[in-house]
PDB file of C-alpha atoms and ligand atoms in Angstrom:
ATOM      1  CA  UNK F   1       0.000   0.000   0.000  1.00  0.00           C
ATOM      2  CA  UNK F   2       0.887   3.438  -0.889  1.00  0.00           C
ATOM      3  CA  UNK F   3      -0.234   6.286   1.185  1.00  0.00           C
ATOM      4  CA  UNK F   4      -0.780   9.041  -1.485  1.00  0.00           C
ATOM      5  CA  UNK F   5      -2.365  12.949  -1.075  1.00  0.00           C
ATOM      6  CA  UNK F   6      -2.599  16.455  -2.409  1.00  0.00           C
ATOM      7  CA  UNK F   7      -2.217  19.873  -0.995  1.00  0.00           C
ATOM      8  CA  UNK F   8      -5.058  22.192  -2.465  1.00  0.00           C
ATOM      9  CA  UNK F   9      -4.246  25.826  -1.250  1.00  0.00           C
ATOM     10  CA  UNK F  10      -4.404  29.468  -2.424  1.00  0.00           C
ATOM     11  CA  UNK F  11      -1.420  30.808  -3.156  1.00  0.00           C
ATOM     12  CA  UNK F  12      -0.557  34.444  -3.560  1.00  0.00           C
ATOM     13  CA  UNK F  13       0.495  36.251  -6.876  1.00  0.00           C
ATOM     14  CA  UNK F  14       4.457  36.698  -6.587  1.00  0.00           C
ATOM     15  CA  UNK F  15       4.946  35.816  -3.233  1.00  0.00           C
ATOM     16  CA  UNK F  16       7.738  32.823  -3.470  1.00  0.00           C
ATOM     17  CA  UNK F  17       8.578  33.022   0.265  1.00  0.00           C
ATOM     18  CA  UNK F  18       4.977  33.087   2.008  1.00  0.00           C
ATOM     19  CA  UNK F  19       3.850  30.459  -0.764  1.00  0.00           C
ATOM     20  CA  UNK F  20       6.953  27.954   0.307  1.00  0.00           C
ATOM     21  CA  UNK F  21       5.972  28.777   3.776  1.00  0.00           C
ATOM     22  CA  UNK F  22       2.789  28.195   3.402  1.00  0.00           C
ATOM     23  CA  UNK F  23       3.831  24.524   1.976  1.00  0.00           C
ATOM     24  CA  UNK F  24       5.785  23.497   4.718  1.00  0.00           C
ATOM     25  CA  UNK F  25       3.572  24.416   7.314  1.00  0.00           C
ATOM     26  CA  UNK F  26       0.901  22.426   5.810  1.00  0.00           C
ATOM     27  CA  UNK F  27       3.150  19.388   5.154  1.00  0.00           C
ATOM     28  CA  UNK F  28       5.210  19.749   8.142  1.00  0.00           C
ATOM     29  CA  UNK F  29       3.480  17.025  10.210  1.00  0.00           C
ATOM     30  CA  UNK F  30       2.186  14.705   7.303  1.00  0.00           C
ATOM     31  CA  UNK F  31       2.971  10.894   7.006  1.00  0.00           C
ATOM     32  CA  UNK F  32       2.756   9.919   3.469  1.00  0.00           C
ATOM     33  CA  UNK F  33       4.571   8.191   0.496  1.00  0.00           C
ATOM     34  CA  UNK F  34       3.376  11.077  -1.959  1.00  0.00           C
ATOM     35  CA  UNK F  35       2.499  14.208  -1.908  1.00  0.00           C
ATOM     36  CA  UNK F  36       1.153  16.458  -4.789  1.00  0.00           C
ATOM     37  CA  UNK F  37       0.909  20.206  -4.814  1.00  0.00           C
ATOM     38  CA  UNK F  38      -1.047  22.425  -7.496  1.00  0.00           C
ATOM     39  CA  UNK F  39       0.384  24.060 -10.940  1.00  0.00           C
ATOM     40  CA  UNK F  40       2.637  26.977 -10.422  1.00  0.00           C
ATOM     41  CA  UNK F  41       2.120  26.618  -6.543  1.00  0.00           C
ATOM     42  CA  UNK F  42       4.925  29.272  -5.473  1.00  0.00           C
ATOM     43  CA  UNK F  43       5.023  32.391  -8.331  1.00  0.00           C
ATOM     44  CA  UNK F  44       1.158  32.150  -8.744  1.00  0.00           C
ATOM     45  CA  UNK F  45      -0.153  31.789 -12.153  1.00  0.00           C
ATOM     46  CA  UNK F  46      -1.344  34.748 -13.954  1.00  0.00           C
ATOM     47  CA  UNK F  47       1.769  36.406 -15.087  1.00  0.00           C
ATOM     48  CA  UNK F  48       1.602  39.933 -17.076  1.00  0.00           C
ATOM     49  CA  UNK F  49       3.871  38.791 -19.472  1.00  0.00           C
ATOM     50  CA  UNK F  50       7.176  36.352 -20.430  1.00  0.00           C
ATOM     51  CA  UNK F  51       9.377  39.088 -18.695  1.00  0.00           C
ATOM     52  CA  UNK F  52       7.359  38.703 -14.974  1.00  0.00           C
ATOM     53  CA  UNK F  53       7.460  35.040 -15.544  1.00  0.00           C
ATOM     54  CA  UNK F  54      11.160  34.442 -16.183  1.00  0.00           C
ATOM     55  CA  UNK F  55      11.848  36.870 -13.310  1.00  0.00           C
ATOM     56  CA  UNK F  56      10.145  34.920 -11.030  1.00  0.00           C
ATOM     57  CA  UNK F  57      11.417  31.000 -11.883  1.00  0.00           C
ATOM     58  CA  UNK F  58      14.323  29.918 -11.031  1.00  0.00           C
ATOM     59  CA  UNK F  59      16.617  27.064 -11.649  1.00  0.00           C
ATOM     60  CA  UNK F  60      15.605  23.712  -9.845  1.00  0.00           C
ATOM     61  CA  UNK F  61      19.552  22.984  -9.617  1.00  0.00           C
ATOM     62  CA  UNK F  62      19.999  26.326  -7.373  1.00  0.00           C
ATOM     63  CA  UNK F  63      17.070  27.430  -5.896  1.00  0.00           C
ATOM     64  CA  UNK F  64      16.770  27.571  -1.993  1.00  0.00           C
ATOM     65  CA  UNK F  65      12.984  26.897  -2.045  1.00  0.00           C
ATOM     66  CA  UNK F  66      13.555  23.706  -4.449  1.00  0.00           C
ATOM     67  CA  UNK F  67      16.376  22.900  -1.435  1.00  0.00           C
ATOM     68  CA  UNK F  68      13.862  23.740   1.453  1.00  0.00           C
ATOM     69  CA  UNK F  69      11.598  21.615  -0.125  1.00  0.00           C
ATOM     70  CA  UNK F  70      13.943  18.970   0.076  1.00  0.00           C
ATOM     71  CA  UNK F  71      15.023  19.078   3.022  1.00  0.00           C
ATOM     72  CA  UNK F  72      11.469  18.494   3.908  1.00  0.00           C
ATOM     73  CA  UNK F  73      11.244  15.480   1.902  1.00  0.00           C
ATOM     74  CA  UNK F  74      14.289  14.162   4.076  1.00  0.00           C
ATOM     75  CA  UNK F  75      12.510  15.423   7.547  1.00  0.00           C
ATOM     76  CA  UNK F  76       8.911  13.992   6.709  1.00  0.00           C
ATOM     77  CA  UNK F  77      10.697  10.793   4.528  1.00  0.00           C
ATOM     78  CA  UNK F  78       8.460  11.844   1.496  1.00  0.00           C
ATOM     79  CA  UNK F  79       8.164  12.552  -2.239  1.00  0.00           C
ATOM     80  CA  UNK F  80       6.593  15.715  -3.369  1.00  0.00           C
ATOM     81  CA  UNK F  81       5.056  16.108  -7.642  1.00  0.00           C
ATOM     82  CA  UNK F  82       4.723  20.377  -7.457  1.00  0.00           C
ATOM     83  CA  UNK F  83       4.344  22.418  -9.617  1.00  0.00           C
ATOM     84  CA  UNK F  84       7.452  24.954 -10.813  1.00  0.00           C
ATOM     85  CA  UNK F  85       8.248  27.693 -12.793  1.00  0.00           C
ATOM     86  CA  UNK F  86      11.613  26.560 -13.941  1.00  0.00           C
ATOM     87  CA  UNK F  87      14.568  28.929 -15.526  1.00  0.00           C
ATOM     88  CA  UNK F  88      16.736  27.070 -17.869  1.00  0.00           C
ATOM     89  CA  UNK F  89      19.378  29.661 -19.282  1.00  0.00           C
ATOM     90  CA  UNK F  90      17.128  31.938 -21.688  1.00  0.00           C
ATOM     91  CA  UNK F  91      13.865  29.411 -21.377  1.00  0.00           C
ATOM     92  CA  UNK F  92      11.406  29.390 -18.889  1.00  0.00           C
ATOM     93  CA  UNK F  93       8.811  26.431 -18.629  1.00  0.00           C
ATOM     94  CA  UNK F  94       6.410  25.921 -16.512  1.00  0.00           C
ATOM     95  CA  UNK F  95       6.959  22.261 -15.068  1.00  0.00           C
ATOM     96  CA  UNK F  96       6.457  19.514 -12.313  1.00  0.00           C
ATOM     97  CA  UNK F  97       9.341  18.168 -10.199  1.00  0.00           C
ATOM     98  CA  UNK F  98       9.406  15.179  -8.273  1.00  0.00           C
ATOM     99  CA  UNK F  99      11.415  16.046  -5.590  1.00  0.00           C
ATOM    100  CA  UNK F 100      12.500  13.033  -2.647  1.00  0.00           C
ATOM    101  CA  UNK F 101      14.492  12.362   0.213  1.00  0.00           C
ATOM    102  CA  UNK F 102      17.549  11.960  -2.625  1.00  0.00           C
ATOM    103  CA  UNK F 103      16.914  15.527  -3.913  1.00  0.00           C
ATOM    104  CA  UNK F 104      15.386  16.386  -7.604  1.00  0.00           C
ATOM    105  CA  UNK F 105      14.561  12.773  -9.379  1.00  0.00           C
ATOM    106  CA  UNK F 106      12.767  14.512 -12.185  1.00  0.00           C
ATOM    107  CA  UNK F 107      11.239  17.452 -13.990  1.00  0.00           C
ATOM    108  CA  UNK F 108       9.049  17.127 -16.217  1.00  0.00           C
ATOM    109  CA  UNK F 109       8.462  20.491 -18.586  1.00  0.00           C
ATOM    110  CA  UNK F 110       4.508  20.984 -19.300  1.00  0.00           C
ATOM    111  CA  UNK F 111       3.498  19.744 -23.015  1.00  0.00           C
ATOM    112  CA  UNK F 112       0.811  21.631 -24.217  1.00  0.00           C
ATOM    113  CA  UNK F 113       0.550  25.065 -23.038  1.00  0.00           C
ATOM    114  CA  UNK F 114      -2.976  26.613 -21.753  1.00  0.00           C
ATOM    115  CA  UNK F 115      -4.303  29.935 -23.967  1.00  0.00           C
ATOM    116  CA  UNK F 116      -1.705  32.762 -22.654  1.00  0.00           C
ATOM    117  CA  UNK F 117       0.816  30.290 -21.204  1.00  0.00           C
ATOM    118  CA  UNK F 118       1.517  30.379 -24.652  1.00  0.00           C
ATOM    119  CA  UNK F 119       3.171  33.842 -24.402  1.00  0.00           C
ATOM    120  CA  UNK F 120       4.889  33.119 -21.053  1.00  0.00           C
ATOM    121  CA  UNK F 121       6.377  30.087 -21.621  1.00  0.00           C
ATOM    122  CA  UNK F 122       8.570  28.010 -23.283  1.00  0.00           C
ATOM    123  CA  UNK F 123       6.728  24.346 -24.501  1.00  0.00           C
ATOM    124  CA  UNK F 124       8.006  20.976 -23.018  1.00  0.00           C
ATOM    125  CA  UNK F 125      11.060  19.206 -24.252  1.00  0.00           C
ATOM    126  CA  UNK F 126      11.702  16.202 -22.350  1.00  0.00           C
ATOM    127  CA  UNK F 127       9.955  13.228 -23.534  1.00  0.00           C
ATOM    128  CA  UNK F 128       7.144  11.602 -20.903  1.00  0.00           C
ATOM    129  CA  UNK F 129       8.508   9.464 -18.272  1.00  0.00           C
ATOM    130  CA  UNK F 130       7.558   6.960 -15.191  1.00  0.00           C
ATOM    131  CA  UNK F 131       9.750   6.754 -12.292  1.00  0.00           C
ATOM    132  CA  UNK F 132       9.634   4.112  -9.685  1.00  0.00           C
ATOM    133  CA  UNK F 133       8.703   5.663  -5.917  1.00  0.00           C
ATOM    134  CA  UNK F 134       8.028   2.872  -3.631  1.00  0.00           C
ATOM    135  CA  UNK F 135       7.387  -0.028  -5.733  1.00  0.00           C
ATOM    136  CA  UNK F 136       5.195   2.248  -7.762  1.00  0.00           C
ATOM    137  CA  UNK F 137       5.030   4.212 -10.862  1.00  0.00           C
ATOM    138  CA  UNK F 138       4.516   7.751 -10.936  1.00  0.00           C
ATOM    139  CA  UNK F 139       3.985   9.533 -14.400  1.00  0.00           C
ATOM    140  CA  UNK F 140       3.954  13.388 -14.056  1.00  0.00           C
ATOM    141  CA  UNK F 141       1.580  16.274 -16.532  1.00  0.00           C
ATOM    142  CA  UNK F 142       0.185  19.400 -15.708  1.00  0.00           C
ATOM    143  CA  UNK F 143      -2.881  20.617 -16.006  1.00  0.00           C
ATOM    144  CA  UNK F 144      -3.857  21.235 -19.191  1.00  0.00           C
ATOM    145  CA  UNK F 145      -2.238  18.147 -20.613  1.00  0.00           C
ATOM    146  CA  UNK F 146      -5.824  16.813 -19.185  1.00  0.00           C
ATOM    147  CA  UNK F 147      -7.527  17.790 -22.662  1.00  0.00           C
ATOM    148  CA  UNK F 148      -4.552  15.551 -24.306  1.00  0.00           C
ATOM    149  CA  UNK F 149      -5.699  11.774 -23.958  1.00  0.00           C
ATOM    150  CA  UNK F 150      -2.425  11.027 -25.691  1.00  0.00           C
ATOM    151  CA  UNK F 151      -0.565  11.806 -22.402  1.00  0.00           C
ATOM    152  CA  UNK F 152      -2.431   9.511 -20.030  1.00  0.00           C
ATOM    153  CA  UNK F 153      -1.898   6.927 -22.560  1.00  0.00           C
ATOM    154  CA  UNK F 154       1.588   7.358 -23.245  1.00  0.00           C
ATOM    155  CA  UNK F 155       1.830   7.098 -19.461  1.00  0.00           C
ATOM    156  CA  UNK F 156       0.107   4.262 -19.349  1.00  0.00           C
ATOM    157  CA  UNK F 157       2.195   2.262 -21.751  1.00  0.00           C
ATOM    158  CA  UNK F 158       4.979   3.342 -20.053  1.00  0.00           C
ATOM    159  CA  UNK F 159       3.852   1.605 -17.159  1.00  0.00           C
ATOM    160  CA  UNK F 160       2.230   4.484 -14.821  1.00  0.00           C
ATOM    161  CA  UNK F 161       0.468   2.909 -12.238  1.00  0.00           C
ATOM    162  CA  UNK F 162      -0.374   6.952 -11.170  1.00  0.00           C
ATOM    163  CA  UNK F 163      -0.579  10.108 -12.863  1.00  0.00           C
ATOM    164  CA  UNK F 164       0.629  13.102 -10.349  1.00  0.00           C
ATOM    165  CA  UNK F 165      -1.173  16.374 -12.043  1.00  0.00           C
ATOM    166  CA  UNK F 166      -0.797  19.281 -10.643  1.00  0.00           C
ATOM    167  CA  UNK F 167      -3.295  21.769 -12.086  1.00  0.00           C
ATOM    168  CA  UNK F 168      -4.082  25.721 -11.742  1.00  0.00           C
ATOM    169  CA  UNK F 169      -7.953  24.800 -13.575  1.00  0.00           C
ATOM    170  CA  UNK F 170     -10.127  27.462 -14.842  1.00  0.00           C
ATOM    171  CA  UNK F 171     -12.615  25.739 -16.991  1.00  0.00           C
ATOM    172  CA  UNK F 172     -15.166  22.983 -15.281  1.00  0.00           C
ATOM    173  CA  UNK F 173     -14.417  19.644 -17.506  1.00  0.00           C
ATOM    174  CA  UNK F 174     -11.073  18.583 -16.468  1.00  0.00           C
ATOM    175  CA  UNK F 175     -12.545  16.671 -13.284  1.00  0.00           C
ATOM    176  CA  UNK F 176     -14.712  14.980 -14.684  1.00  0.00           C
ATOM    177  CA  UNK F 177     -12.766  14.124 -17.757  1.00  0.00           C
ATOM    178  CA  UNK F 178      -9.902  12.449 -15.365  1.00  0.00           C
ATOM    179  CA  UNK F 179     -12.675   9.879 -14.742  1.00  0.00           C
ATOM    180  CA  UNK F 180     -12.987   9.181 -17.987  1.00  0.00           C
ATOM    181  CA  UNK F 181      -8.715   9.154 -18.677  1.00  0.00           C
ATOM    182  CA  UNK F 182      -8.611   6.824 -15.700  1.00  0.00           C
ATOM    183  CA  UNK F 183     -10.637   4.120 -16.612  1.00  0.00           C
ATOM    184  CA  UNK F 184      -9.378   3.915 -20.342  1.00  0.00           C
ATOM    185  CA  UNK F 185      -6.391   3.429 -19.073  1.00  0.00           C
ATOM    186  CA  UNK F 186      -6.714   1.702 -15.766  1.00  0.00           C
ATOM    187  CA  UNK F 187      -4.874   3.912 -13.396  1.00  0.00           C
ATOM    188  CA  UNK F 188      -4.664   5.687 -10.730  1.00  0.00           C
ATOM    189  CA  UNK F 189      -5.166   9.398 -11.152  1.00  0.00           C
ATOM    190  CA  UNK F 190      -4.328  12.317  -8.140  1.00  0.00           C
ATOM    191  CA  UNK F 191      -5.118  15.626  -9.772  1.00  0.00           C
ATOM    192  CA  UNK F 192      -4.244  19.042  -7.357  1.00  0.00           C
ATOM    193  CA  UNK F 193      -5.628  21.829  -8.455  1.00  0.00           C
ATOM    194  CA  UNK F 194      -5.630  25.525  -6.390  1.00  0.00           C
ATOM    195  CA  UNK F 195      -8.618  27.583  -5.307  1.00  0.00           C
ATOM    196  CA  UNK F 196      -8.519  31.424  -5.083  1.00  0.00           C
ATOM    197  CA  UNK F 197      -7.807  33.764  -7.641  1.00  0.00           C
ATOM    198  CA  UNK F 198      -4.892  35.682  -9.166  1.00  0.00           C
ATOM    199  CA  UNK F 199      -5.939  39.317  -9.049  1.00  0.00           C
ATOM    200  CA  UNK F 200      -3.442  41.458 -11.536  1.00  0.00           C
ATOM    201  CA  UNK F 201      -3.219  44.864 -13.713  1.00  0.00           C
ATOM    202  CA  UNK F 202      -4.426  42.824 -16.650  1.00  0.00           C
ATOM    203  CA  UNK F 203      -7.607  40.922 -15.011  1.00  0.00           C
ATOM    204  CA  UNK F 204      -8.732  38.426 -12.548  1.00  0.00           C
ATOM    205  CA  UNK F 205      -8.306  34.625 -13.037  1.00  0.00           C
ATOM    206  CA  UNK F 206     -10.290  32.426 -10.474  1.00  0.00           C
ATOM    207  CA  UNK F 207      -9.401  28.621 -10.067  1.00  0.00           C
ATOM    208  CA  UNK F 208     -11.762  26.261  -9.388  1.00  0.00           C
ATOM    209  CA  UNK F 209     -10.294  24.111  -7.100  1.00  0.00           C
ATOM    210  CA  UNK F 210     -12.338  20.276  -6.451  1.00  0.00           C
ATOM    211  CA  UNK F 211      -8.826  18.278  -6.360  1.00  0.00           C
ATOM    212  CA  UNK F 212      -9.362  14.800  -6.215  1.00  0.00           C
ATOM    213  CA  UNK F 213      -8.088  11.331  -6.252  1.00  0.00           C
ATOM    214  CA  UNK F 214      -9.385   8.530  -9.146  1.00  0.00           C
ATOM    215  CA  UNK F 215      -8.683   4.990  -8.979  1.00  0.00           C
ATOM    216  CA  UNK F 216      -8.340   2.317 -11.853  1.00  0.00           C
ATOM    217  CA  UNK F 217     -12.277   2.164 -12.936  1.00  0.00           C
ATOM    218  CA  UNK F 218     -12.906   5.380 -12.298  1.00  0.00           C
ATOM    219  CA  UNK F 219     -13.855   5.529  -8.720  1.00  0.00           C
ATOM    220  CA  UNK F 220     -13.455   9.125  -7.216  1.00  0.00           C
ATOM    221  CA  UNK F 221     -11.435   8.445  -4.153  1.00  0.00           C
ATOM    222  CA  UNK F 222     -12.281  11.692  -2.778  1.00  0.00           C
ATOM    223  CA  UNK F 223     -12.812  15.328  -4.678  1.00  0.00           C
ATOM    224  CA  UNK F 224     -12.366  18.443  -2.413  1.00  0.00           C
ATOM    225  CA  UNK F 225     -14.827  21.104  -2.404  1.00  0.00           C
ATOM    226  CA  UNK F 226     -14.117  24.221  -4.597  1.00  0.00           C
ATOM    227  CA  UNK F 227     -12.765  26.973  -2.657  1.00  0.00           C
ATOM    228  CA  UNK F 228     -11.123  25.930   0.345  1.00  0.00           C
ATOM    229  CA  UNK F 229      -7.933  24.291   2.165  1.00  0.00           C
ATOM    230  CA  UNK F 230      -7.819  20.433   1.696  1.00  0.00           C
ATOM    231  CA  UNK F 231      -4.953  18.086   2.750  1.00  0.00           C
ATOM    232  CA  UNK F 232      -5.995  15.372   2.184  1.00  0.00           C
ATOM    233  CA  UNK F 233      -4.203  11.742   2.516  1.00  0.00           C
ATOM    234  CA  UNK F 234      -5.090   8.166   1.093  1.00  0.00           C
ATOM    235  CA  UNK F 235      -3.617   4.833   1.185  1.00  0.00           C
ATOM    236  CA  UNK F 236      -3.914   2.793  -2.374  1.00  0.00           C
ATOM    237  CA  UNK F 237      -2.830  -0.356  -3.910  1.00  0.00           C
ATOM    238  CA  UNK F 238      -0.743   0.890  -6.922  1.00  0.00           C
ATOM    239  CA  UNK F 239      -0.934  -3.224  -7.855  1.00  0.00           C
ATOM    240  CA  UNK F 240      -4.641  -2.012  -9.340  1.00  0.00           C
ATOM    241  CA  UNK F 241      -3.401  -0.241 -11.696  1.00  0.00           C
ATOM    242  CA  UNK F 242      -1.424  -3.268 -13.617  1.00  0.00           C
ATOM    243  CA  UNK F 243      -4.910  -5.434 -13.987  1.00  0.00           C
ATOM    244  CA  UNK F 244      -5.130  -3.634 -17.058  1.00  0.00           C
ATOM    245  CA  UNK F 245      -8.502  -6.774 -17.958  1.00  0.00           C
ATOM    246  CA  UNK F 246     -11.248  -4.917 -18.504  1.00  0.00           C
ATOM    247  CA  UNK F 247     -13.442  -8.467 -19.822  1.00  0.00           C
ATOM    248  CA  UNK F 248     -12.050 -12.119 -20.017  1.00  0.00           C
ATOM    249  CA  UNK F 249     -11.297 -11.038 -23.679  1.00  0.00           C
ATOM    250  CA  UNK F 250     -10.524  -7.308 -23.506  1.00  0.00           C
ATOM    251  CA  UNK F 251      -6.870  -5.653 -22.074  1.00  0.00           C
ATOM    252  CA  UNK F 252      -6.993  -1.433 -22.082  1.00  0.00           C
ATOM    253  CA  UNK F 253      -3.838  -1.685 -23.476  1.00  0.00           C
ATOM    254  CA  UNK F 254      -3.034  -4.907 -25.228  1.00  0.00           C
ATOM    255  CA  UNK F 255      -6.378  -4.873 -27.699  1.00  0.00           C
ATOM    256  CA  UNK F 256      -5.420  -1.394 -29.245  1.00  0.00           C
ATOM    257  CA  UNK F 257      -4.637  -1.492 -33.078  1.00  0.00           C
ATOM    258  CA  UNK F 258      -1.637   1.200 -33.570  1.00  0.00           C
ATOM    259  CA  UNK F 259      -1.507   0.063 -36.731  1.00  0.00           C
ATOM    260  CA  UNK F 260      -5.596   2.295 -37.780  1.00  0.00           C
ATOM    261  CA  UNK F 261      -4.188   4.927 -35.427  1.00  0.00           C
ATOM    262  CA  UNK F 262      -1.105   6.563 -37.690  1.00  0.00           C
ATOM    263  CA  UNK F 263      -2.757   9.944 -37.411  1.00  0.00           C
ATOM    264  CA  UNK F 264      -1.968  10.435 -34.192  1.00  0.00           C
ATOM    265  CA  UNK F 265       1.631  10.817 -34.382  1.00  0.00           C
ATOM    266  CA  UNK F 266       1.552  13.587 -36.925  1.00  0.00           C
ATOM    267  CA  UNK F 267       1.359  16.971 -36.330  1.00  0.00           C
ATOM    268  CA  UNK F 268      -0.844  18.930 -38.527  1.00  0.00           C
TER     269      UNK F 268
HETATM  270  C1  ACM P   1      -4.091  25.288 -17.188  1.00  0.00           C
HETATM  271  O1  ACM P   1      -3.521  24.489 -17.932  1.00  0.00           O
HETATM  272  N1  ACM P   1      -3.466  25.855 -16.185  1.00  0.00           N
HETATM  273  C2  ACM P   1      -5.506  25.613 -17.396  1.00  0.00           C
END
């Protein structure tokens, strides 16, 4: 068993130091195996422009809060998925790290970027990947990647027994949808999303909050109401996640025909 949970909290716009604080606070006394936090959980999300969002990430490799974060992996003998806004010399992305005892085991740069992300950011370049915490599988996407069933199913075939997704949500279908993503692909599914909103010169942005936890067919663990604090813990058996038998005669993964499916590895 696997004792898996999310952080949903509000962050505040810009504030990397109360955000972080915020974070450890929370997590300070938890017992877990994994932890997720939201999208963007320490700059906030609703940057003016590329210039605000580069000056605000930072590189994973050098960055104190990355650091403090780890050293609070050590203390609590945890693994964190968060959100980051990550500086890599002239390219900011806006990514997930999986972050352990050991220090930084990943980062994985978001794929496909949401409406003005597109101006902020820099798209995803590392490929999709599963790395082994515990005996389990953890894939990693962000948010947005939710609209992408290509990403749960590459996952999948990697062997992802559970998809860590941090999330900063503003439309209503993702939660929903996750339902769907898990039971196509017969995993486990532990989406964090933030509540509150990001109040700036050029608008408002509110986030709709509702994290929750899927398992293999689709059964909502647990889904957090829509504007408050929730942390919230879980123990699972990642082993559910590898009966991938959906009938005596029917595997979610071995009965697909690549072979009808060559449009979906073009780009158009
Ligand atoms: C989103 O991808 N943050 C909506």
């Amino acid at each position: 068993m696997l004792r898996v949970g999310y952080y949903q909290f509000k962050p505040q716009f810009g504030d990397v130091a109360k955000n972080i604080q915020t974070v450890i606070k929370a997590l300070r006394t938890v017992t877990a195996d994994i932890i997720v936090l939201p999208e963007l959980p320490f700059t906030g999300y609703y940057f003016a422009n590329r210039a605000e969002a580069t000056a605000l990430a930072e590189d994973p490799a050098t960055s104190p809060q990355v650091q403090s974060l780890i050293d609070l992996c050590k203390d609590r003998d945890f693994y964190l998925v968060t959100g980051f806004a990550e500086k890599k010399a002239d390219k900011v992305f806006n990514s997930a790290l999986l972050l352990g005892p050991e220090g930084l085991v990943h980062t994985y740069r978001k794929l496909h970027l949401f409406n003005e992300e597109k101006l902020w950011f820099d798209a995803g370049d590392i490929p999709l990947a599963v790395h082994n915490v515990r005996g389990a599988q953890i894939g990693m996407m962000i948010c947005f990647d939710w609209v992408f069933p290509e990403v749960t199913r590459t996952l999948a075939l990697l062997g992802a027994d559970i998809v860590c997704h941090p999330a900063n949500l503003v439309l209503s279908y993702c939660q929903q949808t996750m339902l769907s993503r898990c039971i196509e692909n017969g995993i486990f599914a532990i989406t964090c999303n933030r509540f509150g909103m990001d109040k700036r010169p050029q608008g408002e942005l509110k986030f709709t909050g509702k994290s929750q936890i899927v398992a293999p067919k689709g059964v909502l663990l647990h889904r957090s109401r829509s504007q408050a604090h929730d942390l919230f813990q879980i123990d699972i058996d990642p082993a559910q996640a590898r009966d991938k038998q959906l009938t005596a005669h029917n595997s979610l993964l071995a009965d697909r025909r690549p072979e009808f499916y060559a449009p979906l590895c073009k780009s158009l």
